[in-house]
PDB file of C-alpha atoms and ligand atoms in Angstrom:
ATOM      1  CA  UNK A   1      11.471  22.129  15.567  1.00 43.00           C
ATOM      2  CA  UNK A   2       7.975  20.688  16.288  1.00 43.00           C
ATOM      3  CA  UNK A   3       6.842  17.107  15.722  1.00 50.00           C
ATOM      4  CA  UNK A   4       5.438  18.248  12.568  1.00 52.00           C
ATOM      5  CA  UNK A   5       7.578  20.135  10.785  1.00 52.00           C
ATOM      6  CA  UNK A   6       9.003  19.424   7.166  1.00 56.00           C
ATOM      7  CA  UNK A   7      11.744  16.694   6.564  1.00 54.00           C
ATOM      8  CA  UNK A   8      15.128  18.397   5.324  1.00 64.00           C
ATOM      9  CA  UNK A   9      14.915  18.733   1.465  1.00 83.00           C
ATOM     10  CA  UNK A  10      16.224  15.599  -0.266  1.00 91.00           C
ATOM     11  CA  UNK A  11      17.250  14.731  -4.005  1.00 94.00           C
ATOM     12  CA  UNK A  12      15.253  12.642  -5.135  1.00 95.00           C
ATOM     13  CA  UNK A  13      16.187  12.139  -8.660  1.00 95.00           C
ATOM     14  CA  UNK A  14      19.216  11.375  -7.508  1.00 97.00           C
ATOM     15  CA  UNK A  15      17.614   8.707  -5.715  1.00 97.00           C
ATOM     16  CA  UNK A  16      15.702   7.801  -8.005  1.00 98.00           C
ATOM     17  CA  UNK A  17      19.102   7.363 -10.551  1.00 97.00           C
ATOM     18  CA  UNK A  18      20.609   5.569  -7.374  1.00 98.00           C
ATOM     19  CA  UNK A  19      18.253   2.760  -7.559  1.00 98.00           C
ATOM     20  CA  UNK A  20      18.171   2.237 -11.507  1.00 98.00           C
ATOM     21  CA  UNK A  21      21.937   1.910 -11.351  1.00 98.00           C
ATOM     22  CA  UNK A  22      21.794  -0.598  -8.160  1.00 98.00           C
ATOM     23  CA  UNK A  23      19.107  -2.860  -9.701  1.00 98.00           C
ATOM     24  CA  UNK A  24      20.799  -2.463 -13.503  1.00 97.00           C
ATOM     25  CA  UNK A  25      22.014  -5.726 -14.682  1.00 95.00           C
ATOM     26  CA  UNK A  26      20.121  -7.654 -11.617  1.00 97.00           C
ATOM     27  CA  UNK A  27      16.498  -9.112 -11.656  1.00 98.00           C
ATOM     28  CA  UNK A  28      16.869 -11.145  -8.296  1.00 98.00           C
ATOM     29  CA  UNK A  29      13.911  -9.943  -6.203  1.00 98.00           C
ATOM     30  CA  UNK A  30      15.686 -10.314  -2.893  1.00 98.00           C
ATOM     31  CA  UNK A  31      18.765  -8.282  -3.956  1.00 98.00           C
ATOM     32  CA  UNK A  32      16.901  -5.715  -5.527  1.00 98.00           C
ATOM     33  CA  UNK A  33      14.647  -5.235  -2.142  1.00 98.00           C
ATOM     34  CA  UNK A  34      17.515  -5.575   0.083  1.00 98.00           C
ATOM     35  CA  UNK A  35      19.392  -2.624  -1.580  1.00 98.00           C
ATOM     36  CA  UNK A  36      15.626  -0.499  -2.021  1.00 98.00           C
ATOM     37  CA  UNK A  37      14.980  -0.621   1.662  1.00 98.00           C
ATOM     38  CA  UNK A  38      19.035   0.010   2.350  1.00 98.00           C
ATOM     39  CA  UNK A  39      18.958   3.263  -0.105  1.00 98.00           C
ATOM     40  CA  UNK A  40      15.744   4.226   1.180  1.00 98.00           C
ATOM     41  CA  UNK A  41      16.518   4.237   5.026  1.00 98.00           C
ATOM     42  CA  UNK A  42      19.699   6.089   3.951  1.00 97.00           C
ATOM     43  CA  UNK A  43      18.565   8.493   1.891  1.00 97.00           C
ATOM     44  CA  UNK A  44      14.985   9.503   3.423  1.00 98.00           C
ATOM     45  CA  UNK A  45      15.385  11.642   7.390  1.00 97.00           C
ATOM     46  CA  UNK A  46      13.730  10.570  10.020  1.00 97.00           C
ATOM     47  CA  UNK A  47      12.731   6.981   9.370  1.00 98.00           C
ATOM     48  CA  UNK A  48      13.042   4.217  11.896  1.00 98.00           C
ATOM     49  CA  UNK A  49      11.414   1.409   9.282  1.00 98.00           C
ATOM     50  CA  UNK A  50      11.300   1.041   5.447  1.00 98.00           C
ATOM     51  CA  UNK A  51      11.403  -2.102   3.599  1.00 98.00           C
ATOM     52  CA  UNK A  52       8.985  -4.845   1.970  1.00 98.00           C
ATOM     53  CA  UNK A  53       6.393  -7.294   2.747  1.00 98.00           C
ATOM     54  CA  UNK A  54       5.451 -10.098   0.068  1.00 98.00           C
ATOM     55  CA  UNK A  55       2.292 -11.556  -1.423  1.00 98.00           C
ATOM     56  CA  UNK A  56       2.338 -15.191  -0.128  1.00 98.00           C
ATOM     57  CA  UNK A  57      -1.446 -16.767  -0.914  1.00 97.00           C
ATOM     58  CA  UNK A  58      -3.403 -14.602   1.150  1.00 96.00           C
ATOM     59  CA  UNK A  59      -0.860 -13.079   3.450  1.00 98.00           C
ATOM     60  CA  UNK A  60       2.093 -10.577   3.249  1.00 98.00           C
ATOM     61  CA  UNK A  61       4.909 -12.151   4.428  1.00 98.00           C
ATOM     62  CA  UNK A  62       7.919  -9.873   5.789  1.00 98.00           C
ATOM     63  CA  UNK A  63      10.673  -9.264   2.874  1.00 98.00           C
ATOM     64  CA  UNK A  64      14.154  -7.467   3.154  1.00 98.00           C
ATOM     65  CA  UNK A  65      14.158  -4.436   5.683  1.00 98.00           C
ATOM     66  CA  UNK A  66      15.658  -1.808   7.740  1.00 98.00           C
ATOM     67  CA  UNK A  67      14.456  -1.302  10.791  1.00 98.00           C
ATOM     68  CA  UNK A  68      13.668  -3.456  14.173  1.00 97.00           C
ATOM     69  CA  UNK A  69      12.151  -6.690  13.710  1.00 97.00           C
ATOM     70  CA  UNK A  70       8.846  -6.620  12.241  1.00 97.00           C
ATOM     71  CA  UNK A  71       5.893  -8.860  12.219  1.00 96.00           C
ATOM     72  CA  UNK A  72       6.380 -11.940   9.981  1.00 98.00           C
ATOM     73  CA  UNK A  73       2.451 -12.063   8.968  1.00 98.00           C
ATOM     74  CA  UNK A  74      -0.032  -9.378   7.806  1.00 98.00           C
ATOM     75  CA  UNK A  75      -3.780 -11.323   6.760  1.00 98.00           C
ATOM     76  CA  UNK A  76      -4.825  -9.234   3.362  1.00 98.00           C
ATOM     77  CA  UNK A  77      -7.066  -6.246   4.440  1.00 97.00           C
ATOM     78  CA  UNK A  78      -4.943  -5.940   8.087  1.00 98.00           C
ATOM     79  CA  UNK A  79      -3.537  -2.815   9.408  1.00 98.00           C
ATOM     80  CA  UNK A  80      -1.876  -0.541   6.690  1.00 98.00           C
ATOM     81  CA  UNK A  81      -0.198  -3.023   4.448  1.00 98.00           C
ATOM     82  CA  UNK A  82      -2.939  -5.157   4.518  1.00 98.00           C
ATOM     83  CA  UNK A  83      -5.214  -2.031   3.626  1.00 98.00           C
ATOM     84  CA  UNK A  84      -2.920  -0.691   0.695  1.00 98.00           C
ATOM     85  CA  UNK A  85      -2.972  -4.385  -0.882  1.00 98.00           C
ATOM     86  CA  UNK A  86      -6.989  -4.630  -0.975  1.00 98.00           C
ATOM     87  CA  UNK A  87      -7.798  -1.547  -1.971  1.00 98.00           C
ATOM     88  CA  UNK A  88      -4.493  -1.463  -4.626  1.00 98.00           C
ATOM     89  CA  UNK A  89      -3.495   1.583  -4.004  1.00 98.00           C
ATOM     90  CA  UNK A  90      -0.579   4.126  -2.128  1.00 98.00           C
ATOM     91  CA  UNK A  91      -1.853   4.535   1.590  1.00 98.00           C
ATOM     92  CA  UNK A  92      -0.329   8.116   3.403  1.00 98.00           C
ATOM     93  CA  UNK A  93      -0.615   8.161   7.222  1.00 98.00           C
ATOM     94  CA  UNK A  94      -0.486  11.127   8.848  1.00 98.00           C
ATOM     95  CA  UNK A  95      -0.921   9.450  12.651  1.00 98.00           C
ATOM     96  CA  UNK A  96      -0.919   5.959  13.193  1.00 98.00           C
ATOM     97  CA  UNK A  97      -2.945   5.404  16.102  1.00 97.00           C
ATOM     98  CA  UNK A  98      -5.593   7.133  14.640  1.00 97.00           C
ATOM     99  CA  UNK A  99      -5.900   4.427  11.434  1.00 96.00           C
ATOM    100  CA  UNK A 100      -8.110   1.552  12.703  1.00 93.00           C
ATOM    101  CA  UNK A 101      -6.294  -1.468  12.543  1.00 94.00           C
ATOM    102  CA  UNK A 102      -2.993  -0.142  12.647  1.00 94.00           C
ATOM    103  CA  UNK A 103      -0.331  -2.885  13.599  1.00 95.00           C
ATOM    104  CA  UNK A 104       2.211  -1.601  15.993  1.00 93.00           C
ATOM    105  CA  UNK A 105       5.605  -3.354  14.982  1.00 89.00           C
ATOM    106  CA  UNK A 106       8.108  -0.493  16.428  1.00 89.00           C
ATOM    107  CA  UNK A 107       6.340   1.720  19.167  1.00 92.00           C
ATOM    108  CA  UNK A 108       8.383   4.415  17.722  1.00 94.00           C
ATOM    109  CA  UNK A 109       6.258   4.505  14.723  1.00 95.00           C
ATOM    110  CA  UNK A 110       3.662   7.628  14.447  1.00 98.00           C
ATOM    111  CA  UNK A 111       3.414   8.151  10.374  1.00 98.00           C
ATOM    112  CA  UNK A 112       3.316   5.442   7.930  1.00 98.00           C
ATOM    113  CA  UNK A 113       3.370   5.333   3.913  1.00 98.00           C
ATOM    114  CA  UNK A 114       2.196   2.334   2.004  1.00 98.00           C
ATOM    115  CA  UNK A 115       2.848   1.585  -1.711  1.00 98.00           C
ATOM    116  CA  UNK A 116       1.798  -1.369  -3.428  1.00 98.00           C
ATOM    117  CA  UNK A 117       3.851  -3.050  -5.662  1.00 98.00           C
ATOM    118  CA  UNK A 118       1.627  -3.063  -9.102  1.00 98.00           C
ATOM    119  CA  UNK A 119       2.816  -6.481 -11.789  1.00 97.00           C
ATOM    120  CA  UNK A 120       2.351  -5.688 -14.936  1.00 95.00           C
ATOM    121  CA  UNK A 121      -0.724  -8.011 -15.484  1.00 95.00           C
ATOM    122  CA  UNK A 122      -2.368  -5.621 -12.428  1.00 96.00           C
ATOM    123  CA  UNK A 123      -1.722  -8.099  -9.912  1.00 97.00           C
ATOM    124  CA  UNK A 124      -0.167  -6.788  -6.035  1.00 98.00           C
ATOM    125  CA  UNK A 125       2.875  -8.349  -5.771  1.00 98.00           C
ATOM    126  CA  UNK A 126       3.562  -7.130  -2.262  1.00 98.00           C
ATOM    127  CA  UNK A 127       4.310  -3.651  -0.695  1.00 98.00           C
ATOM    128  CA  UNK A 128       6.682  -0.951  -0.185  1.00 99.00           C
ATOM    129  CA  UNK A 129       6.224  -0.013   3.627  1.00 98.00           C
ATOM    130  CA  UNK A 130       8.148   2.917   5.317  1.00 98.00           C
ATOM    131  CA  UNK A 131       7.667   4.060   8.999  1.00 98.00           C
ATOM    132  CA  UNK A 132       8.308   7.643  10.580  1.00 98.00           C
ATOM    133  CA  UNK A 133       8.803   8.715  14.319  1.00 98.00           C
ATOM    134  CA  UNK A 134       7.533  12.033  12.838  1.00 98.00           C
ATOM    135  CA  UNK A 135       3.910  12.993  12.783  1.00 98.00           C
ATOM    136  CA  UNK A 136       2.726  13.917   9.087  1.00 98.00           C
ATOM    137  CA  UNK A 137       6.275  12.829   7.789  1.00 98.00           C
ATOM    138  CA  UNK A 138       5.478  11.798   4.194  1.00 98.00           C
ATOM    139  CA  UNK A 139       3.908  14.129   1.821  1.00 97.00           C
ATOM    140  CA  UNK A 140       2.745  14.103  -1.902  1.00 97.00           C
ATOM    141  CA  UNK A 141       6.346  14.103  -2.841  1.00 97.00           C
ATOM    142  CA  UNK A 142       7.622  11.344  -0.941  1.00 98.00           C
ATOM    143  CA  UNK A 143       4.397   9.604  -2.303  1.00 98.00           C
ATOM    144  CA  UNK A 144       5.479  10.193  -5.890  1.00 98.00           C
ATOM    145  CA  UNK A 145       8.953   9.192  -5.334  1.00 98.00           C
ATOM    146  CA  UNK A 146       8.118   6.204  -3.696  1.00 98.00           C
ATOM    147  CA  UNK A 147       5.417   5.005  -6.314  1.00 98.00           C
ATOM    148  CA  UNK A 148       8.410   5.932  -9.416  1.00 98.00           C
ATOM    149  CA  UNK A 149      10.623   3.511  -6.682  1.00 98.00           C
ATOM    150  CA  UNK A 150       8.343   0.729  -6.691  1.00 98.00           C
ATOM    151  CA  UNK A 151       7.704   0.656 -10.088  1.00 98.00           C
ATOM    152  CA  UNK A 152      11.335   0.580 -10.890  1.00 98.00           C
ATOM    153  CA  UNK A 153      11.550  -2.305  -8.537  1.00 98.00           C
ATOM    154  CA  UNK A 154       9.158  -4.462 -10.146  1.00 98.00           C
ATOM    155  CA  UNK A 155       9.927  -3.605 -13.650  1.00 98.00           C
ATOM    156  CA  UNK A 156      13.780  -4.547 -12.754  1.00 98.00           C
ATOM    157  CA  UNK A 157      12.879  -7.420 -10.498  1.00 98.00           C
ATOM    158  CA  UNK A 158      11.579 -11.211 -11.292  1.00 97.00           C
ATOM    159  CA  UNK A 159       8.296 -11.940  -9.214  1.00 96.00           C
ATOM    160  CA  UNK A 160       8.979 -11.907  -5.621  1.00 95.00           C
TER     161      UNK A 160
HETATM  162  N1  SME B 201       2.347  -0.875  10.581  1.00 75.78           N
HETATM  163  C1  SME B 201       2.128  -1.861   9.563  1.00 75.78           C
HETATM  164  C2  SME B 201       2.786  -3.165   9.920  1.00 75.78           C
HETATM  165  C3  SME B 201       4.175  -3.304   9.385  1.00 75.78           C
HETATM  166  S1  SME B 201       5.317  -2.450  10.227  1.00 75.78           S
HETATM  167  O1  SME B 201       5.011  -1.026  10.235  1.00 75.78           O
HETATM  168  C4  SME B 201       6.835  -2.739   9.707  1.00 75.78           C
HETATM  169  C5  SME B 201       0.651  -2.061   9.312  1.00 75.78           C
HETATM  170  O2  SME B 201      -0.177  -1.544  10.061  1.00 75.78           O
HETATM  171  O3  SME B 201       0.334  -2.754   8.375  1.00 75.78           O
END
């Protein structure tokens, strides 16, 4: 199998029905990203991050996770999350070390999907971060399963 080769088929309405029933019945921000980022790492192969980062003045600060530590801080417009905050929008990585700015947290990292998290007054409430060991690990679908994620996530959730 070479660095690059597709993830193992996953269900991801079954995912997506995962998350609606572990956020039905709860609004609490912090339980509702805790579980995301646990169902996430669980359910997606070959991830060694995925979790959230918060919109704290003009900073994301680090949220629930799974993964290795991770920095605490990202300035708006920094590295990937920082990117996929300014410019509002879902940011798909092919190769890390080739995206200027790129923030290093886990040296296993080499792909990288961003996904804002969109309020409903249009506002970025923070961001849905997810790191690969795999080159070119996250494609259109993941992106579209991910963005149907978030937006469950906020719709279910109180502000962060
Ligand atoms: N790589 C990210 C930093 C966060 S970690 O991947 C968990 C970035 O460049 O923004």
């Amino acid at each position: 199998m070479s660095e690059t080769s597709s993830p193992a088929a996953i269900d991801r309405d079954l995912i997506v029905a995962q998350a609606a029933s572990l956020f039905d019945g709860e609004c609490d921000p912090i339980a509702n990203a805790a579980n995301l980022s646990a169902l996430i790492f669980g359910a997606f192969p070959d991830l060694n991050w995925a979790g959230f980062y918060f919109v704290r003045g003009e900073e994301l600060v680090l949220g629930p996770f799974q993964g290795k530590p991770a920095c605490v801080r990202i300035a708006r417009g920094a590295g990937v999350c920082g990117t996929a905050w300014a410019r509002c929008e879902t940011l798909v990585v092919p190769d890390v070390h080739a995206f200027p700015g790129h923030i290093a947290c886990d040296a296993a990292s080499n792909a990288e999907i961003v996904v804002p998290l969109v309020g409903a007054d249009g506002a970025v409430l923070g961001v849905l971060d997810l790191d690969s060991p795999r080159l070119a690990r996250f494609d259109a679908a993941d992106r579209a399963t991910l963005e149907e994620l978030a937006r469950r996530f906020v719709d279910a959730s109180d502000r962060p």
